[in-house]
Coordinates of C-alpha atoms in Angstrom, one line a residue:
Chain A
X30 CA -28.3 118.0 -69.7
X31 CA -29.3 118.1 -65.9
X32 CA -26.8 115.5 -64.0
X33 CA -28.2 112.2 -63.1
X34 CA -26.1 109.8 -61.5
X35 CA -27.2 106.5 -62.5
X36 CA -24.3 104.9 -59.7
X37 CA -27.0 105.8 -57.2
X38 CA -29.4 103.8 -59.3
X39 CA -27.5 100.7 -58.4
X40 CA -29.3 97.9 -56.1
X41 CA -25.6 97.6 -54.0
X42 CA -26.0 101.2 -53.1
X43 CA -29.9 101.4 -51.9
X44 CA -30.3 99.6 -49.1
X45 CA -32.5 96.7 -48.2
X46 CA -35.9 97.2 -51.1
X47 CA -38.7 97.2 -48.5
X48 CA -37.5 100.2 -46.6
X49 CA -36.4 101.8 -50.8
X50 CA -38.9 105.0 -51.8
X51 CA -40.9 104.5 -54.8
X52 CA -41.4 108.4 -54.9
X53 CA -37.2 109.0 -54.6
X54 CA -35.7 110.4 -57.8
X55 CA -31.9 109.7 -56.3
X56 CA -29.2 111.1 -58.6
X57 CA -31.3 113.6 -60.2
X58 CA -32.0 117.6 -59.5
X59 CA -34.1 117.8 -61.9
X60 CA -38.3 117.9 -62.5
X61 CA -40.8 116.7 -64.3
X62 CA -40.3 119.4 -67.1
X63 CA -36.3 119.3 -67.7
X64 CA -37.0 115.0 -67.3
X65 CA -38.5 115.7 -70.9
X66 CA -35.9 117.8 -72.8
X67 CA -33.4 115.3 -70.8
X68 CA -34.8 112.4 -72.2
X69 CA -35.1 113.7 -75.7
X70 CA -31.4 114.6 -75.5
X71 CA -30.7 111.0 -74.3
X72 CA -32.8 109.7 -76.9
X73 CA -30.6 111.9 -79.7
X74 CA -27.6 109.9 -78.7
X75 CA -29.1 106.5 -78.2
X76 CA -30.6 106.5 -81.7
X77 CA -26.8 107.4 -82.9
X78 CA -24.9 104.8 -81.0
X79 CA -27.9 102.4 -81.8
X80 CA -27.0 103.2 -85.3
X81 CA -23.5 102.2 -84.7
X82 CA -24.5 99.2 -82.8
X83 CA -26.4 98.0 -86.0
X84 CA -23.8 98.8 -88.0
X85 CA -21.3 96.9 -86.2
X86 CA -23.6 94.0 -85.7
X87 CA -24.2 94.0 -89.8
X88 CA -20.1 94.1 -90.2
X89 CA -19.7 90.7 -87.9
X90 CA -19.4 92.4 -84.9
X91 CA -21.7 89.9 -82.1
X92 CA -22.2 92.6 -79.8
X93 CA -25.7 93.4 -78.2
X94 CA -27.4 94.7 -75.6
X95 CA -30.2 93.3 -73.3
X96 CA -32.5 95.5 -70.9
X97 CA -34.1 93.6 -68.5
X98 CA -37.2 95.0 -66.9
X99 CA -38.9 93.5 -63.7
X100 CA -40.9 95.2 -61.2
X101 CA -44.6 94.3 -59.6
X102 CA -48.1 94.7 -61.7
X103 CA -48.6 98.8 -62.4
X104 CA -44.8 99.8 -61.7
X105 CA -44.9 100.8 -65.8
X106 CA -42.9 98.0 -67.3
X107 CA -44.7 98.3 -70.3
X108 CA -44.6 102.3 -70.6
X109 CA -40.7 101.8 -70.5
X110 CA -40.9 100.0 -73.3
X111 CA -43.1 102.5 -75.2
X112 CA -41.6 105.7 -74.0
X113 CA -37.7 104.4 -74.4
X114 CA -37.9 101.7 -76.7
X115 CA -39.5 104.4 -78.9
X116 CA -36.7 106.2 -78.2
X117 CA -35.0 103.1 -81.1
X118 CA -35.0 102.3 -84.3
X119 CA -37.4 99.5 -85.1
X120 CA -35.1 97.7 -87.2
X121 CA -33.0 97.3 -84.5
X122 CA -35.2 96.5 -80.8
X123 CA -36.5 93.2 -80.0
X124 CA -39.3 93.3 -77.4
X125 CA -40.4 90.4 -75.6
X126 CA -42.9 90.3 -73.0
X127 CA -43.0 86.9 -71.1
X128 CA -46.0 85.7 -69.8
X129 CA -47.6 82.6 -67.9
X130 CA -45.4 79.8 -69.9
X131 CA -47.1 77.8 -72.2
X132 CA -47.1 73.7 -72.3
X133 CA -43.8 73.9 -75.2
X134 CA -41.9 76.5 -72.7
X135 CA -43.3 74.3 -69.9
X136 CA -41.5 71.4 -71.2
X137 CA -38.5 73.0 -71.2
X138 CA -35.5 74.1 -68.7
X139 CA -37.0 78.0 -67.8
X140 CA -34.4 79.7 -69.7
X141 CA -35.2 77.7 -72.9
X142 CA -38.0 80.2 -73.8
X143 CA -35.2 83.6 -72.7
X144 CA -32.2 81.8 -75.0
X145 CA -35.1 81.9 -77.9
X146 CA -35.6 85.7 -77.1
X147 CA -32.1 86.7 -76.8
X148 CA -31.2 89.9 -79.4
X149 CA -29.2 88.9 -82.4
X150 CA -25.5 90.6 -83.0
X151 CA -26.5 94.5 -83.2
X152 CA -29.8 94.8 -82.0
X153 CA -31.1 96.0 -78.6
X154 CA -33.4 93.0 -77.1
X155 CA -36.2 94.5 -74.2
X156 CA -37.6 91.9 -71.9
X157 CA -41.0 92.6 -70.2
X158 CA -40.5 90.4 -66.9
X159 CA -37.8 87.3 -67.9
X160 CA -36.0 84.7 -66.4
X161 CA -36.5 86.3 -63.1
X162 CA -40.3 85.4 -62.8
X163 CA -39.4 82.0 -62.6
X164 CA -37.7 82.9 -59.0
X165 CA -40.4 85.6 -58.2
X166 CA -43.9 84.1 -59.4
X167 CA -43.0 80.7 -59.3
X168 CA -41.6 81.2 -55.6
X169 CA -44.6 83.3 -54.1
X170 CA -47.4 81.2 -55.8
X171 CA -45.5 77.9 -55.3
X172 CA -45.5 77.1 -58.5
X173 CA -42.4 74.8 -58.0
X174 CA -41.2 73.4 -54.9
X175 CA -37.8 75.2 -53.3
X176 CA -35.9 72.5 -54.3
X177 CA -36.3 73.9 -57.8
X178 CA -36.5 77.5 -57.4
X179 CA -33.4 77.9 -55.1
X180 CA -31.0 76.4 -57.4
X181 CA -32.4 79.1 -60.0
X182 CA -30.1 81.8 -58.5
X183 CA -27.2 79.7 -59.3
X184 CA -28.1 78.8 -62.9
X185 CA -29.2 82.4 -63.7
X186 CA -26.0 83.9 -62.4
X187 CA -24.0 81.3 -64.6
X188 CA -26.5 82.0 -67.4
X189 CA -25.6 85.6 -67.2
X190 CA -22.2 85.3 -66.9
X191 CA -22.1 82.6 -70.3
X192 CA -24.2 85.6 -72.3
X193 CA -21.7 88.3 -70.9
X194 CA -18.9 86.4 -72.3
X195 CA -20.6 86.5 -75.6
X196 CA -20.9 89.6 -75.8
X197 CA -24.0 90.9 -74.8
X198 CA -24.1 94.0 -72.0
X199 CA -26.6 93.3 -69.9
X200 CA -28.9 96.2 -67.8
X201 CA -31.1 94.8 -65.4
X202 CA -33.8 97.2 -63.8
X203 CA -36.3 96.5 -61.0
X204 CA -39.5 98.8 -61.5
X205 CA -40.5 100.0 -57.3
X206 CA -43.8 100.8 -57.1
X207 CA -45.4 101.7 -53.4
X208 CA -48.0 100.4 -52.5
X209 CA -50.7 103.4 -52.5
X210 CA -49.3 104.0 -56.0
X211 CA -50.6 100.3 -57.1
X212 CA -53.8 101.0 -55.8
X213 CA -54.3 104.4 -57.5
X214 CA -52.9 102.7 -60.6
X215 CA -55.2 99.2 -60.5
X216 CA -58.1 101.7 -59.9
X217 CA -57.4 103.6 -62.8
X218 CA -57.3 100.3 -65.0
X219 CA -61.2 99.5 -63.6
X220 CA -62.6 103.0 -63.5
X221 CA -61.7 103.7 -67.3
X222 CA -63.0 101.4 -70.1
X223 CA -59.7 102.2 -72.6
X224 CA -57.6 100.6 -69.3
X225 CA -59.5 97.5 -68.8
X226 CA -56.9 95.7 -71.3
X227 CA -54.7 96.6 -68.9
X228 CA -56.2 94.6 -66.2
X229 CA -56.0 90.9 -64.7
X230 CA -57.7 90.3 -62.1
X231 CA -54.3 87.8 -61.1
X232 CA -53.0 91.4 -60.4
X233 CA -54.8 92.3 -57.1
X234 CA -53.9 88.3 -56.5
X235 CA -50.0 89.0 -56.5
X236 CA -51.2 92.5 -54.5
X237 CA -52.2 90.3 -51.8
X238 CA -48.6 89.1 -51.9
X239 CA -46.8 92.0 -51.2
X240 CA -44.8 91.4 -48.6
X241 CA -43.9 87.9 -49.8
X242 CA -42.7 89.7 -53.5
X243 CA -40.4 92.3 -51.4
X244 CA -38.7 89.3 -49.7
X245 CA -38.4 87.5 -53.1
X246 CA -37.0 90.7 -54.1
X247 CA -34.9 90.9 -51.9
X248 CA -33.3 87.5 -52.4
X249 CA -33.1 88.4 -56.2
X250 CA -31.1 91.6 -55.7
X251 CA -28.9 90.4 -52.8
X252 CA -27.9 86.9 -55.0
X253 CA -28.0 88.1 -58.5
X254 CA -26.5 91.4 -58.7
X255 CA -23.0 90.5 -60.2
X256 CA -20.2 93.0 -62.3
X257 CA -21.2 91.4 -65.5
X258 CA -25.2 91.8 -65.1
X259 CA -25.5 94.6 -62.1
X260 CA -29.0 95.6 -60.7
X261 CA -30.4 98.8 -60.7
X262 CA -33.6 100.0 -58.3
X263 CA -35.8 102.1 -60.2
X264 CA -38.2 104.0 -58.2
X265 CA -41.5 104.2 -60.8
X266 CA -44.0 105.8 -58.5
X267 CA -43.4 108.9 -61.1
X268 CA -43.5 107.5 -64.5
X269 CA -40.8 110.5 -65.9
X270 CA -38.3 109.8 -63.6
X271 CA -38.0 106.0 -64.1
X272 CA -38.4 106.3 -68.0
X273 CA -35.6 108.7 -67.7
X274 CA -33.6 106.5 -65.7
X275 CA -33.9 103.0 -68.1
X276 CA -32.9 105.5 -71.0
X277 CA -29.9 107.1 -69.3
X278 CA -29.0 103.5 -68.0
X279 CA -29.4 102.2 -71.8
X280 CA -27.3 105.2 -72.8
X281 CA -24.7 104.1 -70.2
X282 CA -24.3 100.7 -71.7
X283 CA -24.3 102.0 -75.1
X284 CA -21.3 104.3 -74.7
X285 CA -19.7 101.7 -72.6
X286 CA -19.3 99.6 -76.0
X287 CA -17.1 102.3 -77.4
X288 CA -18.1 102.2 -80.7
X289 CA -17.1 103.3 -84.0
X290 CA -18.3 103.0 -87.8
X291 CA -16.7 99.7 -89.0
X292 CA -14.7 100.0 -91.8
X293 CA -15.5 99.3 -95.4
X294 CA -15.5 95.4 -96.6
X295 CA -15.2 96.6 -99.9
X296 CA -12.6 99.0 -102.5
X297 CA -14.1 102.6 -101.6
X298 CA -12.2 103.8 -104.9
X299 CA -13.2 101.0 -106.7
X300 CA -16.6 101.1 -106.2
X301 CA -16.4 104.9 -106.4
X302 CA -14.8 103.9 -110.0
X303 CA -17.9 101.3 -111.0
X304 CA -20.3 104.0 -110.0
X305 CA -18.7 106.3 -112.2
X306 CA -18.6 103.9 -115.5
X307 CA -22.4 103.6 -115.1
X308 CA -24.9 105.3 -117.1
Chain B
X1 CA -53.7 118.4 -91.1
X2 CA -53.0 118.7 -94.7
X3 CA -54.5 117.0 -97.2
X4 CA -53.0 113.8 -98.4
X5 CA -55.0 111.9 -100.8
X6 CA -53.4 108.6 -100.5
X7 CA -55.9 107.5 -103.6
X8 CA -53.6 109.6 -105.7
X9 CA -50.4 106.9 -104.7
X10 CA -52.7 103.6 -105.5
X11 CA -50.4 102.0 -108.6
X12 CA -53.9 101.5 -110.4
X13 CA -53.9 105.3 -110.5
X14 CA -50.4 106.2 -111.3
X15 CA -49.5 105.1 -114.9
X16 CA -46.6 102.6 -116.0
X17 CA -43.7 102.6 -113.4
X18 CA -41.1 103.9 -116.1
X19 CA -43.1 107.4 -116.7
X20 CA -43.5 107.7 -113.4
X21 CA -42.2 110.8 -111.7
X22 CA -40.0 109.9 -108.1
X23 CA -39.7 113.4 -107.4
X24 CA -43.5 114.0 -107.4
X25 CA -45.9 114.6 -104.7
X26 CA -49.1 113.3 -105.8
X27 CA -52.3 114.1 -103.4
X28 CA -50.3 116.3 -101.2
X29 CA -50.3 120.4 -101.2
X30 CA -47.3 120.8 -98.3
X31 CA -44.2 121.2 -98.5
X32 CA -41.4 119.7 -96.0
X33 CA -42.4 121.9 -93.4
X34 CA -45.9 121.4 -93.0
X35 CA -44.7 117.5 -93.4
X36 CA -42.9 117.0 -90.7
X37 CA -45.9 118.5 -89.1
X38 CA -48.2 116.6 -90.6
X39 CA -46.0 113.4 -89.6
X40 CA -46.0 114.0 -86.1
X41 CA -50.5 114.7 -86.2
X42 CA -50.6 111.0 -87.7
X43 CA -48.6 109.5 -85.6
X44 CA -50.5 110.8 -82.4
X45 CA -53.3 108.8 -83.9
X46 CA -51.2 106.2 -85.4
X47 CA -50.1 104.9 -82.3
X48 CA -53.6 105.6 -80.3
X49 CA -55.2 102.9 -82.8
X50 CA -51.9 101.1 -82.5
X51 CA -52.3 100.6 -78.7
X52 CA -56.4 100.1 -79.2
X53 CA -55.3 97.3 -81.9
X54 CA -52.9 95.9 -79.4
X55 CA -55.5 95.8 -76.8
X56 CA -58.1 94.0 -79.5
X57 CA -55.2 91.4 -80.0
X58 CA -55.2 90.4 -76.3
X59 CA -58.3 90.1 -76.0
X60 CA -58.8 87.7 -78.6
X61 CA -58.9 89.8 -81.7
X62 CA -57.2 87.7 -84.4
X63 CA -56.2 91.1 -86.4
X64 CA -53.1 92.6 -87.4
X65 CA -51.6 94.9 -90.0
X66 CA -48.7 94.2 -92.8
X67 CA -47.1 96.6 -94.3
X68 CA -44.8 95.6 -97.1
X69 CA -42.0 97.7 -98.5
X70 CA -40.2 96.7 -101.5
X71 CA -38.4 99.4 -103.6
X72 CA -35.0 99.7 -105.4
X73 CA -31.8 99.9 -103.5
X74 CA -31.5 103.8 -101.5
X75 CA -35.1 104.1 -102.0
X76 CA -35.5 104.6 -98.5
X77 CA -36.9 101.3 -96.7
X78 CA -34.6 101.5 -94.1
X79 CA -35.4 105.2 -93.4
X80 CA -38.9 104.5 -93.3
X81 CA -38.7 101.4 -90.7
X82 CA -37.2 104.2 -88.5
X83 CA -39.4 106.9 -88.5
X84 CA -42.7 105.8 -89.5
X85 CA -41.4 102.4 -87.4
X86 CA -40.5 104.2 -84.5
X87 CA -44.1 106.1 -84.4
X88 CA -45.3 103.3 -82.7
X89 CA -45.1 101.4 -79.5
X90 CA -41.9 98.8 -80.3
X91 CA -43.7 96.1 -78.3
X92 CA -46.6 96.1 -81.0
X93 CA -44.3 96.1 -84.0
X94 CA -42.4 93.3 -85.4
X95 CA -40.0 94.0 -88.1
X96 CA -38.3 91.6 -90.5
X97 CA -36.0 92.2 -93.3
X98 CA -35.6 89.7 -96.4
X99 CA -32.2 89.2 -97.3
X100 CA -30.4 87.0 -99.4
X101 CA -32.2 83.5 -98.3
X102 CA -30.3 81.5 -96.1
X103 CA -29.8 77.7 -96.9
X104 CA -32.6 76.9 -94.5
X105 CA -34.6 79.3 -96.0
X106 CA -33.8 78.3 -99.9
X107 CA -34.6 74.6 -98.5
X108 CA -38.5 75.3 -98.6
X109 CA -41.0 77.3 -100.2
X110 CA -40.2 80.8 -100.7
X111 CA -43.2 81.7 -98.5
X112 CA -41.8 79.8 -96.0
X113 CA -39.6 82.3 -94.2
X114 CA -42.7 85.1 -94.8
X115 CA -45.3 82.8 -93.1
X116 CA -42.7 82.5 -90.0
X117 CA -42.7 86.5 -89.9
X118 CA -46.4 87.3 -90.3
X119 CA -47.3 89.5 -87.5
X120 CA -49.5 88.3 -84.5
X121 CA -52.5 88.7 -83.4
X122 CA -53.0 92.7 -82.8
X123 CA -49.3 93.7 -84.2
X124 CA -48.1 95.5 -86.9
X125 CA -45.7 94.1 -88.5
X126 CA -43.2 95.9 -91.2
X127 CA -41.4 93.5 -93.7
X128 CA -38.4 95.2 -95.7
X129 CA -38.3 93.6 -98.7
X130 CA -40.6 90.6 -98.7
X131 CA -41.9 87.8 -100.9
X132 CA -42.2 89.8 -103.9
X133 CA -38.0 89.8 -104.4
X134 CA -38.7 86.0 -105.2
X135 CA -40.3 87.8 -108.3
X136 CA -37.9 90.4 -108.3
X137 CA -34.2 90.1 -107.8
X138 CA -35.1 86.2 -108.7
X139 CA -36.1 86.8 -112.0
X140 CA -33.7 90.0 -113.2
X141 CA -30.8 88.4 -112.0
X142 CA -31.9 84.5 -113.2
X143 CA -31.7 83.0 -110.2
X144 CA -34.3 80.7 -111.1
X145 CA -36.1 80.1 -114.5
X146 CA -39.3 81.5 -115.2
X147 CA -40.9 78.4 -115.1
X148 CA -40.4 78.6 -111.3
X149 CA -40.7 82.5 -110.8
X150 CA -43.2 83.1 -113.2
X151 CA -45.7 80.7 -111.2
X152 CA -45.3 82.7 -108.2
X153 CA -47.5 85.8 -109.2
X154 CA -50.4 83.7 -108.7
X155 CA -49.2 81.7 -105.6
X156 CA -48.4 85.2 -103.9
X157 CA -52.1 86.5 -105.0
X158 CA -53.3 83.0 -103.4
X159 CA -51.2 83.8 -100.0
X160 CA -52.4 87.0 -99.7
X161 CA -56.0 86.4 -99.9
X162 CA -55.3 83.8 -97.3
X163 CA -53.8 86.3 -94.8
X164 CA -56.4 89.0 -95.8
X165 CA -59.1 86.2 -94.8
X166 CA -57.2 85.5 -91.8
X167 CA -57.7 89.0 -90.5
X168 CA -54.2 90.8 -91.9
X169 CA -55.0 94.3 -93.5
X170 CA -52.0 94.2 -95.9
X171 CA -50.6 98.1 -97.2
X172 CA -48.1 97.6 -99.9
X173 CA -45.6 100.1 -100.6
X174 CA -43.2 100.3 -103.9
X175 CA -41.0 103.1 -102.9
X176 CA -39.2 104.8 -106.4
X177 CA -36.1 106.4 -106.7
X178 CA -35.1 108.4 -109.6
X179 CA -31.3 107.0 -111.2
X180 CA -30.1 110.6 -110.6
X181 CA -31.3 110.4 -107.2
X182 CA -29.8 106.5 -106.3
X183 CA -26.7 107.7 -107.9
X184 CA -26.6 110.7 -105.4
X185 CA -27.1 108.1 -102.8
X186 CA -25.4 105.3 -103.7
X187 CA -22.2 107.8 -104.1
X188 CA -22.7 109.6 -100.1
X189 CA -22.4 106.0 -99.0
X190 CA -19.1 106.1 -100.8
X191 CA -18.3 108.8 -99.1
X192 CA -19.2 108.9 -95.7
X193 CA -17.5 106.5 -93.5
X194 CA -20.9 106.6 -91.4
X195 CA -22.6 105.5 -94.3
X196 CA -20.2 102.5 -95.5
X197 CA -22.3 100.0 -93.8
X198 CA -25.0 100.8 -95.7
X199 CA -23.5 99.7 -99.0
X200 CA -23.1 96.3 -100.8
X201 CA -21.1 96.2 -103.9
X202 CA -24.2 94.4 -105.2
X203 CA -26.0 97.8 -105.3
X204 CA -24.4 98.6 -108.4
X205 CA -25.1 94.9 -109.8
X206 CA -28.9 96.0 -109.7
X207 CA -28.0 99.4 -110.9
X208 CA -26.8 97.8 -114.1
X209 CA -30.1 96.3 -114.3
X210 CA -32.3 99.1 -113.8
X211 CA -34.3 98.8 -117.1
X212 CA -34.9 94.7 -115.8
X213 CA -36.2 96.1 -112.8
X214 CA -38.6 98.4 -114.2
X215 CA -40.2 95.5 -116.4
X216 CA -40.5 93.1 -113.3
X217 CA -41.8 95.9 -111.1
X218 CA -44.4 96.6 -114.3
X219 CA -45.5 92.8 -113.7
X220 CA -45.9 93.0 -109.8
X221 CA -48.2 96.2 -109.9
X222 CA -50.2 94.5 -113.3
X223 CA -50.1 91.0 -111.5
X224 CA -50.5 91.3 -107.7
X225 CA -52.6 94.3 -107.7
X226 CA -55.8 93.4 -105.5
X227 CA -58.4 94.6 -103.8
X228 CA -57.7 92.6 -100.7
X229 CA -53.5 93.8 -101.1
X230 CA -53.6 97.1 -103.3
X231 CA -50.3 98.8 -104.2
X232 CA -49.3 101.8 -104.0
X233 CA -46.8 103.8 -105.8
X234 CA -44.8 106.2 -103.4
X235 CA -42.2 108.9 -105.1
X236 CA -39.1 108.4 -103.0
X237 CA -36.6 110.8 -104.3
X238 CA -38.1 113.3 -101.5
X239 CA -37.8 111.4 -98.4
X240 CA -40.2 113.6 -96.2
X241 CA -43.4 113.1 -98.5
X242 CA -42.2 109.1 -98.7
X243 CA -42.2 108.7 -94.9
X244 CA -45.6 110.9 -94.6
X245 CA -47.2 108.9 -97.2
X246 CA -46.4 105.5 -96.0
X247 CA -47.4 106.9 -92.7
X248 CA -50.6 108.1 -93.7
X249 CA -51.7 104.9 -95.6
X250 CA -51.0 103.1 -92.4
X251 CA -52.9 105.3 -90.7
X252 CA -55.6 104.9 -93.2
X253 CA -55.3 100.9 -92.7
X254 CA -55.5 100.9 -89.1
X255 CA -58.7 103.7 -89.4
X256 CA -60.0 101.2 -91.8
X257 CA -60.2 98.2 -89.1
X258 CA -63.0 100.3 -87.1
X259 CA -61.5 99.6 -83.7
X260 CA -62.8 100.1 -80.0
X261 CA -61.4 99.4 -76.9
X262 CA -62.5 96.1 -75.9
X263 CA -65.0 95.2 -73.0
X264 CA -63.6 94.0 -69.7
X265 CA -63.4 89.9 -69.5
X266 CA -63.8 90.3 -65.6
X267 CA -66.3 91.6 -63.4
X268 CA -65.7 95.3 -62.8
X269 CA -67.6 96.0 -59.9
X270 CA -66.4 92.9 -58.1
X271 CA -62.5 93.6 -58.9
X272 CA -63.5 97.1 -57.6
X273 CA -64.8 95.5 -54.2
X274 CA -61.5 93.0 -54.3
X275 CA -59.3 96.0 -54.1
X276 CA -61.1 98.3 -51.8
X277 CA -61.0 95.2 -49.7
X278 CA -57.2 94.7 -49.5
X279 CA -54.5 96.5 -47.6

């Protein structure tokens, strides 16, 4: 497998996000081409360990794993989830895409709905934009006063640290997108009837926003990268190269578990013996 | 592609479950080359109608797809949640297995916990095992009397002519295993210490009721055979025609729904002019 360093990957190590390039591919020599037979190699050994993880998680082991993915409108959020959670076993992925709350989550403390979401002992859980939104949204639209939002950082980081304590590795990555590349993107979505879907027109509404997203960014990745639940900058203006990098961070986490088949809960020669006896 | 008749794996076609043959390939003139083939050309489209399905869901398309695997222990669910599962997009896929009901779940109806998993709008959604083991494992292994279980052929016949008029397009799927074949598979589970977690001591419980099982599967494919929720009978004991077969008949499900991509719910030309208009 071509080398990528995903330690370059981390928030801590890129510098301030509004000076970041979209277009970088940092830790990686390779192209377009070898990002293919490299992510079908990291997807061999993610299937296996996810195996593992299952298995564990079925043997009362309350281990999981939880990829968090945020990034602005178009940075391919939901193409991660396609082209690496595909890369999983059904059984054993939970994706959930958080929207606009509804009245219920509304009514709620914000990480009521996330708790809810969070992947049971085994399983893999994908967020599509999270807890996060509730500090990046809620903050550029004024959704909630500052006196709400900027305690947020606080909870989450406490949040974060509660779920790491239970077990559950956390991989946090931030989709970049550059700004030319959202506008080639949003185009796309209006010039090609099987992309409408894809469309709100609350998307060229948050464009209008940039510069106050990038400073909510900002705030997110300077307050909220911790040991436990680290950052990563993704640069998504070409699609291969961030899938590659979410798979290879996944992969990361993964091996980090140091897994093995649990043993058997039951006689192996016993049962080997009751097999046997039967017709 | 190959020709698959998937007519040739409706139950109403195949005969009485205890002649049938698990080994056989009915409909189908490849061999495990030209299926693995044939697996990847279906799920191209398979998950091109997926995503058009998805699309229909957001945009206010009630619709979504069930597909219900039952079959006896090492018959292969699990294999076939990963790799006719992981054809498609994980964030349009919800999958759900049945075990033993919880004390929750044994507190209500035994659709209860199935209504909670039904798929939403636009999603596919895979249940392995399902209401049908209330009919089942309930009734080979007495754990209730047949004036409860017995009741429940009609009640599920009721439930599924409610989901089918809610918009669900249900594809049930009895996988068969030959005895030879589960003993083969029952005893690699034995052996392999990658393959422990796999097995349940109860698996050779059932296995000592194999003739039971055979008469109660006879009474789900005479019983809850519909128009609206046909079964179909899919030989198992080759795992390559199983997986292609309950691919295909998703395929044919999802072909069946006559999809498009939806029309935009905004103004094109006027998001067009928003955009050009912004930085």
């Amino acid at each position: 497998m071509t080398l990528i360093r995903t330690d370059e990957l981390r928030a801590r190590a890129a510098g301030p996000i509004a000076s970041f390039d979209p277009a970088s591919t940092p830790g990686y020599r390779g192209d377009k081409a070898s990002a293919a037979d490299d992510l079908a190699a990291v997807g061999d050994e993610l299937s296996s360990l996810q195996e593992m993880l299952f298995a564990n998680g079925r043997s009362g082991d309350d281990r999981s794993v939880l990829l968090v993915l945020q990034g602005m409108d178009t940075a391919g959020k939901g193409g991660i989830v396609r082209h690496v959670g595909g890369l999983l076993d059904p059984q054993g992925v939970s994706v959930t895409g958080f929207g606009k709350p509804t009245d219920e989550e509304l009514a709620h403390d914000f990480l009521w709905r996330i708790r809810n979401a969070l992947p049971k002992p085994g399983r893999i859980g994908v967020f599509d934009r999270s807890h996060y939104e509730d500090v990046l949204a809620v903050r550029v639209h004024s959704l909630a006063p500052e006196s709400v939002w900027r305690p947020r950082f606080e909870q989450i980081n406490n949040f974060e640290a509660e779920l790491a304590d239970s077990g559950v590795t956390i991989v946090k990555c931030l989709l970049t997108v550059s700004k030319a590349e959202q506008r080639s993107r949003l185009a796309e979505r209006l010039d090609r009837p099987d992309k409408y879907w894809k469309y709100n027109p609350g998307d060229i509404d948050a464009r209008a926003f940039w510069d106050d997203y990038l400073v909510a960014y900002q705030d997110v990745l300077d307050l909220t990268d911790t040991d436990v639940a680290p950052w990563h900058l993704i640069p998504a203006d070409r699609k291969w190269f961030a899938r590659l990098s979410v798979a290879r961070l996944l992969l990361e986490a993964l091996r980090s578990l140091d897994l093995s088949w649990p043993p058997a809960d039951f006689d192996v020669a016993a049962e080997r013996a009751r097999l046997a006896a039967l017709e």
